[in-house]
CSV table of C-alpha atoms in Angstrom, one decimal:
chain,number,residue,atom,x,y,z
A,1,MET,CA,27.6,-11.6,1.1
A,2,THR,CA,25.7,-8.4,1.3
A,3,ASP,CA,25.6,-5.4,-0.7
A,4,ILE,CA,27.8,-3.1,1.8
A,5,GLU,CA,30.3,-5.8,1.6
A,6,ASP,CA,30.8,-6.0,-2.0
A,7,LEU,CA,31.3,-2.0,-1.8
A,8,ILE,CA,34.0,-2.6,0.7
A,9,ASP,CA,35.3,-5.5,-1.4
A,10,GLN,CA,35.4,-3.0,-4.4
A,11,LEU,CA,36.9,-0.2,-2.5
A,12,ASP,CA,39.7,-2.5,-1.3
A,13,ALA,CA,40.3,-3.4,-4.6
A,14,GLU,CA,40.5,-0.1,-6.2
A,15,GLU,CA,43.0,1.7,-3.7
A,16,LYS,CA,45.4,-1.5,-3.7
A,17,GLN,CA,45.5,-0.8,-7.7
A,18,GLY,CA,46.4,2.8,-6.7
A,19,LEU,CA,48.7,2.2,-4.2
A,20,GLU,CA,50.8,0.0,-7.4
A,21,GLN,CA,50.3,3.2,-9.8
A,22,ARG,CA,53.0,6.0,-10.3
A,23,PHE,CA,52.3,9.4,-10.4
A,24,VAL,CA,53.9,13.1,-10.8
A,25,ALA,CA,54.0,15.2,-7.7
A,26,PRO,CA,56.1,18.7,-7.2
A,27,VAL,CA,58.1,17.7,-3.7
A,28,ILE,CA,59.7,20.7,-1.7
A,29,ALA,CA,61.6,20.2,2.1
A,30,GLY,CA,58.8,19.6,5.0
A,31,SER,CA,55.6,19.0,2.8
A,32,LYS,CA,53.8,16.2,1.8
A,33,VAL,CA,52.6,15.2,-1.4
A,34,THR,CA,48.9,15.3,-2.4
A,35,VAL,CA,47.1,12.1,-4.7
A,36,ARG,CA,43.7,10.9,-4.8
A,37,ILE,CA,43.3,7.8,-4.8
A,38,ALA,CA,40.6,5.5,-5.1
A,39,GLY,CA,38.3,8.5,-5.2
A,40,ILE,CA,40.2,9.3,-1.5
A,41,VAL,CA,42.6,11.9,-1.2
A,42,TYR,CA,45.8,10.8,0.5
A,43,GLU,CA,48.8,13.2,2.2
A,44,LEU,CA,51.8,11.1,2.0
A,45,SER,CA,55.3,12.0,3.6
A,46,VAL,CA,58.1,11.3,1.0
A,47,LYS,CA,61.2,9.2,2.0
A,48,GLY,CA,64.6,10.5,1.9
A,49,GLU,CA,66.1,13.9,1.0
A,50,LEU,CA,65.4,15.2,-2.2
A,51,GLU,CA,66.2,18.6,-4.3
A,52,PRO,CA,63.2,20.4,-4.4
A,53,GLY,CA,61.5,19.7,-7.6
A,54,PHE,CA,59.2,17.6,-9.7
A,55,TYR,CA,59.7,13.7,-9.3
A,56,VAL,CA,57.7,10.7,-10.6
A,57,LEU,CA,56.5,8.7,-6.9
A,58,GLN,CA,55.4,5.4,-6.4
A,59,PRO,CA,53.2,5.1,-3.1
A,60,GLU,CA,54.0,2.7,-0.3
A,61,ASP,CA,51.0,2.8,1.8
A,62,ARG,CA,48.5,5.0,3.4
A,63,HIS,CA,51.0,7.4,4.9
A,64,SER,CA,54.1,7.4,2.7
A,65,ALA,CA,56.1,7.6,-0.7
A,66,ARG,CA,59.2,6.6,-2.8
A,67,VAL,CA,61.0,8.5,-5.4
A,68,VAL,CA,61.2,6.7,-8.7
A,69,ARG,CA,63.0,9.6,-11.1
A,70,ALA,CA,63.3,13.1,-11.7
A,71,CYS,CA,60.2,13.8,-13.7
A,72,LYS,CA,60.5,14.9,-17.3
A,73,LYS,CA,59.6,18.7,-18.7
A,74,ARG,CA,56.8,17.4,-20.5
A,75,GLU,CA,55.3,16.0,-17.6
A,76,ALA,CA,55.9,18.4,-15.2
A,77,LYS,CA,54.0,20.6,-17.9
A,78,ALA,CA,51.5,17.8,-18.1
A,79,TYR,CA,51.1,17.9,-13.8
A,80,LEU,CA,50.5,22.1,-14.3
A,81,GLU,CA,48.4,21.9,-16.8
A,82,LEU,CA,45.7,20.2,-14.7
A,83,PHE,CA,45.3,23.7,-12.1
A,84,VAL,CA,43.8,27.3,-12.5
A,85,GLN,CA,46.6,29.4,-14.0
A,86,ALA,CA,48.1,32.5,-12.5
A,87,ARG,CA,50.1,35.7,-13.5
A,88,VAL,CA,52.2,37.2,-10.8
A,89,VAL,CA,54.8,39.8,-10.1
A,90,LEU,CA,57.9,38.5,-7.9
A,91,VAL,CA,58.6,41.0,-5.5
A,92,ASP,CA,61.0,39.4,-2.9
A,93,GLN,CA,63.1,36.3,-2.2
A,94,VAL,CA,63.0,34.4,1.2
A,95,ASP,CA,65.7,31.6,1.2
A,96,ASP,CA,64.7,29.2,-1.5
A,97,VAL,CA,61.2,31.1,-2.0
A,98,TRP,CA,59.6,33.9,-3.7
A,99,PHE,CA,56.8,35.9,-3.3
A,100,GLY,CA,54.7,38.0,-5.8
A,101,LEU,CA,51.9,39.5,-6.0
A,102,GLN,CA,48.8,39.0,-8.7
A,103,ALA,CA,49.9,40.8,-11.8
A,104,VAL,CA,47.0,42.7,-14.0
A,105,GLY,CA,45.9,40.4,-16.9
A,106,GLY,CA,45.6,37.5,-14.7
A,107,THR,CA,43.1,34.8,-14.4
A,108,GLN,CA,39.0,36.1,-12.8
A,109,ARG,CA,39.1,32.4,-12.1
A,110,LEU,CA,41.7,33.3,-9.4
A,111,THR,CA,42.1,36.1,-6.9
A,112,ILE,CA,45.2,36.6,-4.5
A,113,GLU,CA,44.9,38.7,-2.1
A,114,GLY,CA,48.3,40.6,-1.0
A,115,LEU,CA,51.9,38.8,-0.9
A,116,VAL,CA,52.0,35.1,-1.5
A,117,PRO,CA,54.6,32.4,-2.0
A,118,VAL,CA,55.3,31.0,-5.4
A,119,GLN,CA,57.4,27.4,-5.4
A,120,LEU,CA,60.0,26.3,-7.3
A,121,CYS,CA,60.6,29.4,-9.0
A,122,GLU,CA,64.0,28.8,-11.5
A,123,GLY,CA,65.4,30.9,-13.4
A,124,ALA,CA,63.6,33.7,-12.3
A,125,GLY,CA,64.0,37.5,-10.5
A,126,ARG,CA,62.8,39.8,-8.7
A,127,PHE,CA,59.9,42.3,-10.4
A,128,ASP,CA,59.5,39.5,-13.2
A,129,GLN,CA,56.5,39.0,-14.2
A,130,VAL,CA,55.2,35.0,-13.9
A,131,LEU,CA,53.1,32.7,-14.4
A,132,ALA,CA,52.1,30.0,-12.0
A,133,ARG,CA,49.8,27.4,-11.5
A,134,PHE,CA,47.6,27.1,-8.1
A,135,ASP,CA,47.0,23.1,-6.9
A,136,GLY,CA,44.1,24.4,-4.3
A,137,LYS,CA,46.7,24.2,-2.2
A,138,ARG,CA,50.0,26.2,-3.4
A,139,LEU,CA,51.4,28.5,-6.3
A,140,TRP,CA,53.9,26.5,-8.4
A,141,PHE,CA,56.2,28.3,-11.2
A,142,GLU,CA,55.3,27.5,-14.7
A,143,GLY,CA,57.2,30.2,-16.4
A,144,ARG,CA,58.0,33.4,-17.5
A,145,ASP,CA,55.2,35.2,-19.0
A,146,ARG,CA,56.4,36.3,-22.5
A,147,ARG,CA,53.3,38.8,-22.8
A,148,ARG,CA,54.9,40.7,-20.6
A,149,GLU,CA,58.3,42.9,-22.1
A,150,ARG,CA,61.4,41.3,-20.0
A,151,ALA,CA,62.5,45.5,-19.8
A,152,VAL,CA,59.9,46.5,-18.0
A,153,ALA,CA,61.1,44.5,-15.3
A,154,ASP,CA,65.2,45.5,-15.7
A,155,TYR,CA,64.0,48.8,-15.7
A,156,LEU,CA,62.4,48.0,-12.0
A,157,ARG,CA,65.3,46.2,-11.0
A,158,THR,CA,67.9,49.0,-11.9
A,159,SER,CA,66.0,51.2,-10.6
A,160,PHE,CA,65.7,49.4,-7.1
A,161,GLY,CA,69.1,49.0,-7.1
A,162,GLU,CA,69.9,52.9,-7.6
A,163,GLU,CA,66.9,53.3,-4.7
A,164,LEU,CA,64.6,55.3,-6.5
A,165,PRO,CA,61.6,56.4,-4.8
A,166,ALA,CA,59.0,54.7,-5.5
A,167,ASP,CA,56.8,57.8,-6.5
A,168,GLU,CA,59.6,58.9,-9.1
A,169,LEU,CA,59.5,56.1,-11.0
A,170,ASP,CA,59.0,57.1,-14.9
A,171,ARG,CA,58.9,54.7,-17.3
A,172,LYS,CA,55.5,54.5,-19.8
A,173,GLY,CA,53.7,51.6,-19.3
A,174,LEU,CA,54.3,50.4,-16.0
A,175,THR,CA,50.8,49.0,-14.1
A,176,PRO,CA,49.8,49.6,-10.5
A,177,GLN,CA,51.1,46.0,-9.5
A,178,GLU,CA,54.5,46.6,-10.9
A,179,ARG,CA,54.2,50.0,-8.9
A,180,GLN,CA,52.8,48.3,-6.1
A,181,ALA,CA,55.5,45.8,-6.0
A,182,TYR,CA,58.3,47.9,-6.3
A,183,ALA,CA,57.3,49.8,-3.0
A,184,LEU,CA,56.6,47.1,-1.3
A,185,ALA,CA,60.0,45.6,-2.5
A,186,GLN,CA,61.4,48.9,-0.9
A,187,ILE,CA,59.8,48.5,1.9
A,188,ARG,CA,60.8,44.9,3.0
A,189,ASP,CA,64.3,45.9,1.5
A,190,LYS,CA,64.4,48.7,4.3
A,191,GLU,CA,63.0,46.6,7.0
A,192,ARG,CA,65.4,43.6,6.6
A,193,ARG,CA,68.4,46.3,6.7
A,194,GLY,CA,66.5,48.0,9.9
A,195,GLN,CA,67.4,44.2,11.7
A,196,THR,CA,70.7,44.2,10.7
A,197,VAL,CA,71.7,47.7,12.2
A,198,GLU,CA,70.0,46.7,15.3
A,199,GLU,CA,72.3,43.8,15.2
A,200,ARG,CA,75.3,45.7,14.3
A,201,LEU,CA,74.5,48.1,16.8
A,202,ARG,CA,73.7,45.6,20.0
A,203,GLU,CA,77.0,43.8,19.1
A,204,ALA,CA,79.2,47.0,19.0
A,205,LEU,CA,77.8,48.1,22.7
A,206,SER,CA,77.2,44.6,23.9
A,207,HIS,CA,81.7,43.8,23.5
A,208,ALA,CA,81.5,46.9,25.7
A,209,GLY,CA,79.8,46.3,28.6
A,210,GLY,CA,76.7,48.3,26.7
A,211,GLN,CA,72.9,47.8,25.9
A,212,LEU,CA,70.9,48.9,23.0
A,213,ALA,CA,67.1,50.3,24.2
A,214,SER,CA,66.6,52.2,21.0
A,215,PHE,CA,67.8,53.9,17.8
A,216,ILE,CA,66.8,56.0,14.9
A,217,GLU,CA,67.7,55.9,11.2
A,218,HIS,CA,68.6,59.1,9.8
A,219,ALA,CA,70.2,60.1,6.7
A,220,ASP,CA,74.1,60.5,7.8
A,221,ARG,CA,73.7,59.0,11.0
A,222,TYR,CA,72.0,56.6,13.9
A,223,GLN,CA,71.0,58.1,17.0
A,224,VAL,CA,71.1,55.7,19.4
A,225,VAL,CA,70.1,55.2,23.0
A,226,TRP,CA,72.0,53.2,25.4
A,227,ASN,CA,72.6,51.6,28.8
A,228,VAL,CA,75.6,51.1,31.0
A,229,GLY,CA,76.0,50.9,34.6
A,230,GLY,CA,72.2,51.7,35.1
A,231,GLN,CA,72.8,55.7,33.7
A,232,ARG,CA,71.3,56.2,29.8
A,233,TYR,CA,72.7,57.6,26.6
A,234,ALA,CA,71.6,59.1,23.8
A,235,SER,CA,75.1,59.2,21.3
A,236,ALA,CA,75.2,60.3,17.0
A,237,ILE,CA,76.9,58.0,15.3
A,238,GLY,CA,78.2,58.0,11.8
A,239,LYS,CA,76.0,55.1,9.6
A,240,ASP,CA,79.6,54.2,7.4
A,241,ASP,CA,81.6,52.8,10.6
A,242,LEU,CA,80.2,53.5,13.7
A,243,THR,CA,82.4,57.0,14.4
A,244,VAL,CA,81.2,58.9,17.0
A,245,MET,CA,79.4,62.3,15.6
A,246,VAL,CA,77.8,63.5,19.1
A,247,ALA,CA,78.9,61.3,22.3
A,248,GLY,CA,76.5,62.3,24.6
A,249,ILE,CA,78.7,63.8,27.2
A,250,CYS,CA,81.0,67.2,26.3
A,251,LEU,CA,84.3,65.3,25.1
A,252,SER,CA,86.0,69.0,24.8
A,253,GLY,CA,85.4,68.4,20.9
A,254,GLN,CA,87.7,64.7,21.1
A,255,ASP,CA,84.0,63.0,20.2
A,256,ARG,CA,85.0,61.5,16.5
A,257,HIS,CA,88.3,59.8,18.4
A,258,PHE,CA,85.9,57.0,19.2
A,259,ASP,CA,83.6,54.7,17.9
A,260,LEU,CA,80.6,53.0,19.6
A,261,GLN,CA,82.6,50.6,21.1
A,262,SER,CA,85.3,52.1,22.4
A,263,LEU,CA,82.9,55.3,23.6
A,264,VAL,CA,81.4,53.0,26.3
A,265,GLY,CA,84.4,52.1,28.1
A,266,VAL,CA,84.8,56.2,28.1
A,267,MET,CA,81.7,56.6,29.6
A,268,ARG,CA,81.6,54.5,32.6
A,269,GLU,CA,85.2,55.7,33.5
A,270,ALA,CA,82.9,59.6,32.9
A,271,GLN,CA,82.8,61.5,36.6
A,272,GLY,CA,81.2,64.8,37.7
A,273,ASP,CA,79.1,67.4,35.9
A,274,VAL,CA,78.4,67.1,31.9
A,275,LEU,CA,76.8,68.1,29.7
A,276,ARG,CA,74.2,65.8,28.6
A,277,ILE,CA,73.1,65.8,24.6
A,278,GLY,CA,70.2,63.8,23.7
A,279,ASP,CA,67.7,62.0,25.3
A,280,GLY,CA,66.4,65.4,27.5
A,281,GLY,CA,69.8,67.2,27.1
A,282,MET,CA,70.4,68.9,24.1
A,283,ASP,CA,69.1,68.2,21.0
A,284,VAL,CA,71.2,66.6,18.2
A,285,GLY,CA,70.3,69.0,15.8
A,286,ARG,CA,71.2,71.7,18.3
A,287,TYR,CA,74.3,70.8,18.9
A,288,PHE,CA,74.9,70.4,14.9
A,289,GLU,CA,73.9,73.8,14.6
A,290,ILE,CA,76.2,75.4,17.4
A,291,HIS,CA,78.9,73.3,16.2
A,292,PRO,CA,78.6,72.7,12.4
A,293,GLU,CA,82.0,71.6,12.3
A,294,ASP,CA,81.1,68.0,13.4
A,295,ARG,CA,78.6,67.4,11.0
A,296,PRO,CA,80.1,64.3,8.7
A,297,ARG,CA,82.4,65.8,5.5
A,298,GLU,CA,83.7,63.9,2.1
A,299,GLY,CA,87.1,62.5,2.6
A,300,GLY,CA,89.1,62.1,5.5
A,301,GLN,CA,88.4,58.8,5.9
A,302,GLN,CA,91.8,57.7,6.6
A,303,GLN,CA,92.2,60.4,9.4
A,304,GLN,CA,89.2,59.2,10.9
A,305,GLN,CA,90.6,55.8,10.9
A,306,GLN,CA,93.6,57.0,13.4
A,307,GLN,CA,91.7,58.9,15.2
A,308,GLN,CA,89.0,56.0,16.0
A,309,GLN,CA,92.4,54.0,16.6
A,310,ARG,CA,93.8,56.2,19.3
A,311,GLY,CA,90.3,56.4,20.8
A,312,ARG,CA,90.0,52.7,21.3
A,313,ARG,CA,93.4,52.6,23.1
A,314,ARG,CA,92.3,55.7,24.9
A,315,GLY,CA,89.5,53.8,25.9
A,316,ARG,CA,90.9,50.0,26.9
A,317,ARG,CA,93.4,52.5,29.0
A,318,GLY,CA,91.0,53.9,30.7
A,319,ARG,CA,89.0,50.0,31.3
A,320,ARG,CA,92.0,48.6,33.0
A,321,ARG,CA,92.6,51.8,35.7
């Protein structure tokens, strides 16, 4: 037997022995676990549907592994301590995964650029500073960073809930990374709400046969550009309940009797010369200067709802003609 054959036999024996050994690894949906057997790194699929977490696993072959049992805390701790540590400020959560920025005081052995996912964050929230371990592929949550005062994250969460602008944060000791995390969280939240607004406007228009072209968000209204019957309109719509503030054509002061959905039916019935507001017609801001009484006011909610109901009935009657 040659030296090469001896080496092959040795590797086969080591691999067989390695496949009989159990190992600890974190498991998340849709991913494989990595293990080194006989000096060779394997990526194994884990059989069965599992809750994300740490498990003791047993290889079945070179491609898959099965769960032996859930991992004990000390076993998970020992596993994580094998890897380099980083400090991260949590910014935003998408499904079950938190995204964060590298915090001040992070190890120089690891540089994190931009937002990165931190897996298996349990018991942590937005703006918490946490410890994470990098296994070469992913960051795994290790725990809260006890070096950082929890009151800092509490302050940021309260300010975030009150929609305080990032440049108005006023707490001694805030780090540049925490200020950046706060600003990013506001941007992502606004983007998320913007998508919801678009879906809301699109749905209201489509139910009556209209199509959304674009919209601009203002402090008290949406300026909505939409199409129906080959004609384009620009309407100012209240943010709370989509009440019409400026319809896009002159309705003799009856604009507020409609919401966006019922307005579409009225527009489809409009004939003759009309005064267009916005989208090449009179500017919406100019309209409010001429008609200050049309600006939104405090209160009057019940009356507005009654007017909307009357508008919807008019819209339906118009469509039946």
